[in-house]
Short mmCIF file of C-alpha atoms in Angstrom, two decimals:
data_model
loop_
_atom_site.label_atom_id
_atom_site.label_comp_id
_atom_site.label_asym_id
_atom_site.label_seq_id
_atom_site.Cartn_x
_atom_site.Cartn_y
_atom_site.Cartn_z
CA MET A 1 18.07 -24.42 10.10
CA GLY A 2 15.57 -24.53 7.33
CA ILE A 3 11.96 -23.67 7.80
CA VAL A 4 9.66 -24.94 5.12
CA SER A 5 6.02 -24.07 4.88
CA PRO A 6 4.18 -27.36 5.27
CA GLY A 7 1.89 -28.61 2.60
CA PHE A 8 3.14 -26.66 -0.38
CA GLN A 9 6.23 -28.44 -1.52
CA GLY A 10 7.38 -31.32 -3.58
CA ARG A 11 4.93 -33.36 -5.57
CA ARG A 12 1.89 -31.93 -3.87
CA ARG A 13 2.62 -28.63 -5.54
CA MET A 14 2.43 -30.28 -8.94
CA SER A 15 -1.04 -31.64 -8.36
CA GLY A 16 -2.63 -29.90 -5.42
CA PRO A 17 -4.41 -26.60 -5.16
CA ALA A 18 -1.33 -24.66 -4.11
CA LEU A 19 -2.75 -21.32 -5.13
CA PRO A 20 -5.19 -19.24 -3.13
CA PRO A 21 -8.40 -18.29 -4.94
CA GLY A 22 -8.02 -15.76 -7.71
CA GLN A 23 -4.23 -16.13 -7.99
CA TYR A 24 -2.10 -17.23 -10.93
CA LEU A 25 1.33 -18.80 -10.83
CA THR A 26 4.36 -16.83 -11.94
CA GLU A 27 7.95 -18.03 -12.26
CA ASP A 28 9.58 -14.60 -12.31
CA PHE A 29 9.54 -12.10 -9.45
CA PRO A 30 7.51 -9.01 -10.37
CA VAL A 31 8.67 -5.73 -8.87
CA LEU A 32 5.88 -3.66 -7.35
CA SER A 33 6.53 -0.30 -5.82
CA ALA A 34 4.51 2.66 -4.63
CA GLY A 35 7.42 5.07 -4.83
CA PRO A 36 11.10 5.62 -5.51
CA THR A 37 13.47 2.91 -4.34
CA PRO A 38 15.31 4.12 -1.22
CA LYS A 39 19.05 3.62 -1.14
CA VAL A 40 20.03 2.70 2.41
CA PRO A 41 23.75 2.26 3.09
CA LEU A 42 24.36 -0.61 5.47
CA ASP A 43 26.39 1.69 7.75
CA ASP A 44 23.27 3.80 8.26
CA TRP A 45 20.74 0.99 8.39
CA GLU A 46 19.01 0.23 11.65
CA PHE A 47 15.92 -1.60 12.76
CA VAL A 48 13.89 -0.14 15.60
CA LEU A 49 11.26 -2.02 17.56
CA GLY A 50 9.15 0.36 19.64
CA THR A 51 6.59 -0.63 22.21
CA GLU A 52 3.39 1.05 23.31
CA THR A 53 5.19 2.39 26.38
CA GLY A 54 7.87 4.13 24.35
CA ALA A 55 10.60 1.58 24.98
CA GLU A 56 12.83 1.03 21.93
CA PHE A 57 15.03 -1.84 20.86
CA ARG A 58 17.55 -1.14 18.08
CA TRP A 59 19.69 -3.31 15.87
CA THR A 60 22.42 -2.17 13.50
CA TRP A 61 23.22 -4.22 10.41
CA PRO A 62 26.10 -6.11 12.08
CA GLU A 63 23.90 -6.74 15.11
CA LEU A 64 21.12 -8.15 12.90
CA MET A 65 23.61 -10.40 11.19
CA GLY A 66 24.83 -11.58 14.58
CA LEU A 67 21.40 -12.90 15.56
CA PRO A 68 20.33 -16.49 14.86
CA GLN A 69 19.54 -16.82 11.15
CA GLU A 70 16.76 -18.85 9.56
CA THR A 71 16.26 -19.93 5.96
CA PRO A 72 12.53 -20.12 5.25
CA THR A 73 11.26 -21.46 1.95
CA VAL A 74 7.78 -20.07 1.47
CA ASP A 75 5.05 -19.35 -1.06
CA ILE A 76 4.21 -15.68 -1.60
CA HIS A 77 0.95 -14.21 -2.85
CA CYS A 78 0.59 -10.69 -4.18
CA VAL A 79 -2.81 -9.00 -4.06
CA THR A 80 -2.32 -8.10 -7.74
CA ARG A 81 -2.97 -11.83 -8.26
CA TRP A 82 0.44 -13.36 -8.90
CA SER A 83 1.78 -16.07 -6.64
CA LYS A 84 5.29 -17.45 -6.53
CA LEU A 85 5.97 -20.79 -4.90
CA GLY A 86 8.95 -22.08 -3.00
CA THR A 87 10.86 -18.83 -2.59
CA SER A 88 14.06 -19.12 -0.53
CA TRP A 89 15.06 -16.48 1.99
CA GLN A 90 17.42 -15.87 4.85
CA GLY A 91 16.66 -13.63 7.77
CA VAL A 92 15.94 -13.20 11.43
CA SER A 93 12.68 -14.45 12.89
CA LEU A 94 10.46 -11.86 14.55
CA ASP A 95 10.28 -14.35 17.42
CA THR A 96 13.96 -13.63 17.97
CA LEU A 97 13.51 -9.86 17.75
CA LEU A 98 10.46 -9.90 20.02
CA ASP A 99 12.10 -12.18 22.56
CA GLY A 100 12.32 -10.33 25.84
CA VAL A 101 10.23 -7.39 24.62
CA ASP A 102 7.63 -6.67 27.29
CA THR A 103 4.41 -5.55 25.63
CA ALA A 104 0.66 -5.69 26.04
CA ALA A 105 0.14 -4.50 22.45
CA ARG A 106 -2.03 -6.52 20.09
CA TYR A 107 -1.15 -4.72 16.87
CA ALA A 108 1.93 -3.75 14.91
CA LEU A 109 2.57 -0.95 12.43
CA VAL A 110 5.52 -1.64 10.19
CA HIS A 111 7.56 1.33 8.92
CA SER A 112 9.86 1.41 5.92
CA TYR A 113 12.59 3.64 4.59
CA GLY A 114 10.76 5.78 2.05
CA GLY A 115 7.68 6.21 4.24
CA TYR A 116 5.67 3.07 3.49
CA THR A 117 3.66 1.54 6.34
CA THR A 118 1.52 -1.55 6.82
CA ASN A 119 -0.36 -2.93 9.80
CA LEU A 120 -1.02 -6.42 11.10
CA PRO A 121 -1.87 -8.12 14.37
CA LEU A 122 1.17 -8.74 16.55
CA ASP A 123 0.24 -12.42 16.79
CA ASP A 124 0.92 -12.73 13.05
CA LEU A 125 4.53 -11.72 13.64
CA ARG A 126 4.98 -14.57 16.13
CA GLY A 127 5.06 -18.33 15.86
CA GLY A 128 7.71 -18.72 13.16
CA ARG A 129 5.61 -16.91 10.57
CA ALA A 130 7.51 -13.65 10.06
CA TRP A 131 11.10 -12.62 9.40
CA VAL A 132 13.27 -9.63 8.67
CA ALA A 133 14.76 -11.04 5.48
CA HIS A 134 18.00 -9.82 3.94
CA THR A 135 18.89 -12.59 1.49
CA TYR A 136 16.85 -13.98 -1.40
CA ASP A 137 17.87 -17.03 -3.42
CA GLY A 138 21.29 -17.04 -1.81
CA VAL A 139 22.27 -13.46 -2.59
CA PRO A 140 21.76 -10.15 -0.77
CA LEU A 141 18.22 -8.91 -1.33
CA PRO A 142 18.27 -6.45 -4.26
CA ALA A 143 17.00 -2.95 -3.52
CA GLU A 144 14.10 -3.30 -5.97
CA HIS A 145 12.85 -6.24 -3.91
CA GLY A 146 13.26 -4.42 -0.61
CA GLY A 147 16.95 -4.68 0.25
CA PRO A 148 18.84 -4.26 2.44
CA ALA A 149 16.02 -5.94 4.36
CA ARG A 150 12.30 -6.47 4.07
CA LEU A 151 9.66 -7.92 6.28
CA LEU A 152 8.56 -11.38 5.18
CA VAL A 153 5.08 -12.44 6.31
CA PRO A 154 4.16 -14.95 3.64
CA HIS A 155 0.86 -16.12 5.10
CA LEU A 156 -0.62 -12.70 4.31
CA TYR A 157 -0.79 -10.87 0.97
CA PHE A 158 2.63 -9.64 0.04
CA TRP A 159 1.90 -5.93 0.59
CA LYS A 160 2.21 -6.79 4.29
CA SER A 161 5.80 -7.90 3.67
CA ALA A 162 7.07 -4.33 3.73
CA LYS A 163 10.11 -3.62 1.59
CA TRP A 164 12.99 -1.54 3.02
CA VAL A 165 11.79 -2.22 6.54
CA ARG A 166 13.20 0.08 9.21
CA GLY A 167 11.08 -0.64 12.24
CA ILE A 168 7.91 -1.84 13.88
CA ARG A 169 5.76 0.01 16.37
CA LEU A 170 3.70 -2.10 18.73
CA LEU A 171 0.27 -0.58 19.33
CA VAL A 172 -2.64 -1.14 21.65
CA ASP A 173 -5.07 -0.06 18.92
CA ASP A 174 -4.91 -1.06 15.28
CA GLN A 175 -3.69 1.69 12.96
CA PRO A 176 -4.08 1.14 9.23
CA GLY A 177 -1.06 1.52 6.98
CA PHE A 178 -0.44 2.83 3.47
CA TRP A 179 -2.68 0.53 1.44
CA GLU A 180 -5.02 -0.22 4.31
CA THR A 181 -6.04 3.46 4.37
CA ALA A 182 -6.77 3.34 0.64
CA GLY A 183 -9.25 0.51 0.47
CA TYR A 184 -7.20 -2.60 1.08
CA HIS A 185 -8.09 -5.13 3.74
CA ASP A 186 -6.80 -4.69 7.27
CA TYR A 187 -5.71 -8.32 7.54
CA GLY A 188 -5.19 -9.63 3.99
CA ASP A 189 -5.46 -13.41 4.19
CA PRO A 190 -4.97 -14.71 0.63
CA TRP A 191 -6.75 -17.99 1.36
CA ARG A 192 -9.87 -16.04 2.33
CA GLU A 193 -9.25 -13.60 -0.54
CA GLN A 194 -9.29 -10.60 1.76
CA ARG A 195 -8.19 -8.09 -0.85
CA TYR A 196 -10.34 -5.07 -0.11
CA GLN A 197 -12.17 -3.66 2.86
CA GLY A 198 -15.27 -5.70 3.52
CA ASP A 199 -13.98 -8.83 1.74
CA MET B 1 -34.02 20.31 16.94
CA THR B 2 -32.70 19.56 13.47
CA ASP B 3 -29.09 20.42 12.79
CA MET B 4 -29.15 22.53 9.64
CA SER B 5 -25.39 23.28 9.60
CA TYR B 6 -24.63 20.60 7.07
CA LEU B 7 -26.26 18.76 4.24
CA ASP B 8 -26.07 15.07 3.60
CA GLY B 9 -23.76 13.58 1.03
CA ASN B 10 -26.44 13.39 -1.61
CA MET B 11 -25.76 17.02 -2.43
CA LEU B 12 -22.27 16.08 -3.60
CA ASP B 13 -23.61 14.02 -6.45
CA GLY B 14 -24.07 16.88 -8.87
CA PRO B 15 -20.85 18.77 -8.11
CA LEU B 16 -18.71 15.63 -8.15
CA ARG B 17 -20.32 14.39 -11.32
CA GLU B 18 -19.42 17.66 -12.97
CA LEU B 19 -15.91 17.64 -11.50
CA PHE B 20 -14.98 14.14 -12.51
CA ALA B 21 -16.46 14.51 -15.94
CA VAL B 22 -13.56 16.81 -16.80
CA ASP B 23 -10.09 15.75 -17.82
CA LEU B 24 -8.23 15.79 -14.51
CA SER B 25 -4.90 15.65 -16.28
CA ALA B 26 -5.56 19.30 -17.20
CA ALA B 27 -5.96 20.17 -13.51
CA THR B 28 -3.25 21.46 -11.21
CA GLY B 29 -2.65 20.38 -7.64
CA ARG B 30 -0.85 21.76 -4.62
CA CYS B 31 1.39 19.40 -2.70
CA GLN B 32 0.45 19.25 0.96
CA SER B 33 4.03 18.49 1.88
CA CYS B 34 6.14 21.05 0.00
CA GLY B 35 3.56 23.45 -1.40
CA MET B 36 4.53 23.06 -5.02
CA VAL B 37 1.72 23.64 -7.48
CA ALA B 38 2.00 21.33 -10.44
CA PRO B 39 -0.23 20.07 -13.21
CA VAL B 40 -1.68 16.68 -12.40
CA ALA B 41 -0.19 15.56 -15.68
CA ARG B 42 3.26 16.19 -14.20
CA LEU B 43 2.81 14.03 -11.12
CA HIS B 44 4.92 10.92 -10.89
CA VAL B 45 2.51 8.00 -10.94
CA TYR B 46 3.63 4.59 -9.68
CA SER B 47 1.34 2.10 -11.31
CA HIS B 48 3.20 -1.18 -10.73
CA ALA B 49 1.50 -1.37 -7.37
CA PRO B 50 -1.79 -2.45 -5.81
CA GLY B 51 -3.13 1.00 -6.74
CA LEU B 52 -2.10 4.18 -8.48
CA VAL B 53 0.21 6.35 -6.39
CA ALA B 54 0.82 9.87 -7.70
CA ARG B 55 3.72 11.71 -6.13
CA CYS B 56 4.84 15.33 -6.16
CA PRO B 57 7.50 15.82 -8.83
CA ALA B 58 9.44 18.09 -6.45
CA CYS B 59 9.45 16.33 -3.07
CA THR B 60 8.15 12.84 -4.04
CA GLU B 61 5.53 12.83 -1.28
CA VAL B 62 2.23 11.15 -2.13
CA MET B 63 -0.40 13.59 -3.45
CA LEU B 64 -3.05 11.21 -4.75
CA ARG B 65 -3.88 7.54 -4.45
CA LEU B 66 -6.49 5.67 -6.40
CA VAL B 67 -7.38 2.07 -5.68
CA ARG B 68 -9.75 0.27 -8.00
CA ALA B 69 -11.63 -2.82 -6.89
CA PRO B 70 -13.89 -4.57 -9.39
CA ASP B 71 -16.94 -2.86 -7.96
CA ARG B 72 -15.50 0.06 -5.96
CA ALA B 73 -12.82 2.69 -6.02
CA TRP B 74 -11.02 4.68 -3.33
CA LEU B 75 -9.64 8.13 -4.00
CA ASP B 76 -7.28 9.59 -1.39
CA LEU B 77 -6.30 13.22 -1.84
CA ARG B 78 -4.94 13.96 1.61
CA GLY B 79 -1.57 14.79 0.11
CA ALA B 80 -3.03 17.56 -2.03
CA THR B 81 -4.33 20.74 -0.44
CA PHE B 82 -6.30 21.52 -3.60
CA LEU B 83 -6.99 20.49 -7.13
CA GLN B 84 -7.62 23.35 -9.53
CA VAL B 85 -9.81 22.17 -12.36
CA PRO B 86 -10.56 24.06 -15.58
CA MET B 87 -14.31 24.60 -15.76
CA PRO B 88 -16.80 26.02 -18.25
CA LEU B 89 -17.47 29.68 -17.58
CA GLU B 90 -20.03 29.88 -14.80
CA GLY B 91 -23.50 30.71 -16.05
CA ARG B 92 -23.03 29.40 -19.56
CA ARG B 93 -25.36 26.68 -20.57
CA PRO B 94 -24.88 24.01 -23.14
CA ALA B 95 -26.67 24.37 -26.42
CA ASP B 96 -30.40 23.80 -26.06
CA PRO B 97 -31.27 21.01 -28.45
CA ALA B 98 -35.01 21.46 -27.96
CA GLY B 99 -34.83 25.07 -29.00
CA THR B 100 -36.79 26.13 -25.97
CA ARG B 101 -34.55 28.98 -24.84
CA PRO B 102 -36.57 32.13 -24.47
CA VAL B 103 -36.26 34.51 -27.37
CA GLY B 104 -34.75 37.80 -26.39
CA GLY B 105 -32.53 36.35 -23.70
CA ASP B 106 -28.76 36.08 -23.80
CA ARG B 107 -28.30 34.49 -27.17
CA ARG B 108 -24.51 34.52 -27.27
CA GLY B 109 -24.27 30.99 -26.10
CA GLY B 110 -27.40 29.79 -27.81
CA ARG B 111 -27.71 27.58 -30.79
CA GLY B 112 -27.14 29.43 -34.00
CA GLY B 113 -25.33 32.22 -32.20
CA THR B 114 -22.35 31.82 -34.45
CA GLY B 115 -24.10 32.09 -37.70
#
């Protein structure tokens, strides 16, 4: 089933203020990276969801593919000021992955192959707003864009949509990630222009 | 009772001003992860990113991060156990443009000392 972000499609995009403040529209898909691109063979790939009690839930690549798939079309906003509208993805909703996970945690720390991390409130992974995405524009997600799979949390700045995602730790206390420990905002709402700490 | 074991951050102003006035690309750094000592100029810097990320050329771990906001900057050096920075020889003073250096002192570094 398709999931389309409401309000930013069709004719409204042509005339309405589809861009958050301080952003410009781009038609290409810039590649940003804080390090070398990890090469993760699908046979070795796994996704691990860990709770604050130490419980772990693991999915191999075939297991991820066997879960219900969604095809969100969303706008993405990079903190470096480019925005790209109407991007098409396929992946597994975090609602599906979190279903049945017993937790009292309020925060999540996302881990990637290659060592990258980013943090966000657990609530922002729920409610049909976050996916583990493995397909972009109908083809397997290229490694430079985060393949085999990346987190997709389009309502926050795109640094929260961790490339090469390998797992999420659920935490009672917030723990800042890679960019959040170097001056970037803990939450990163593009519509409130939360780029840096204190914004 | 006043705790005299530390000074407040104002004392860093002078030393840091002197440090960051130099060309850091001529400095060397030690990777916290693998221990390699390499010139800063040899670090692998990823700049197509929300900030600058400088990685060890040997083990690729992050040694330095620099994020620049319009009105602020963040420097993170947790991945480097030290930076070794070339410095002017301690005790030397820049040329005295007012010519007020005492006559009879160490004139080797003084104005006119070379001829």
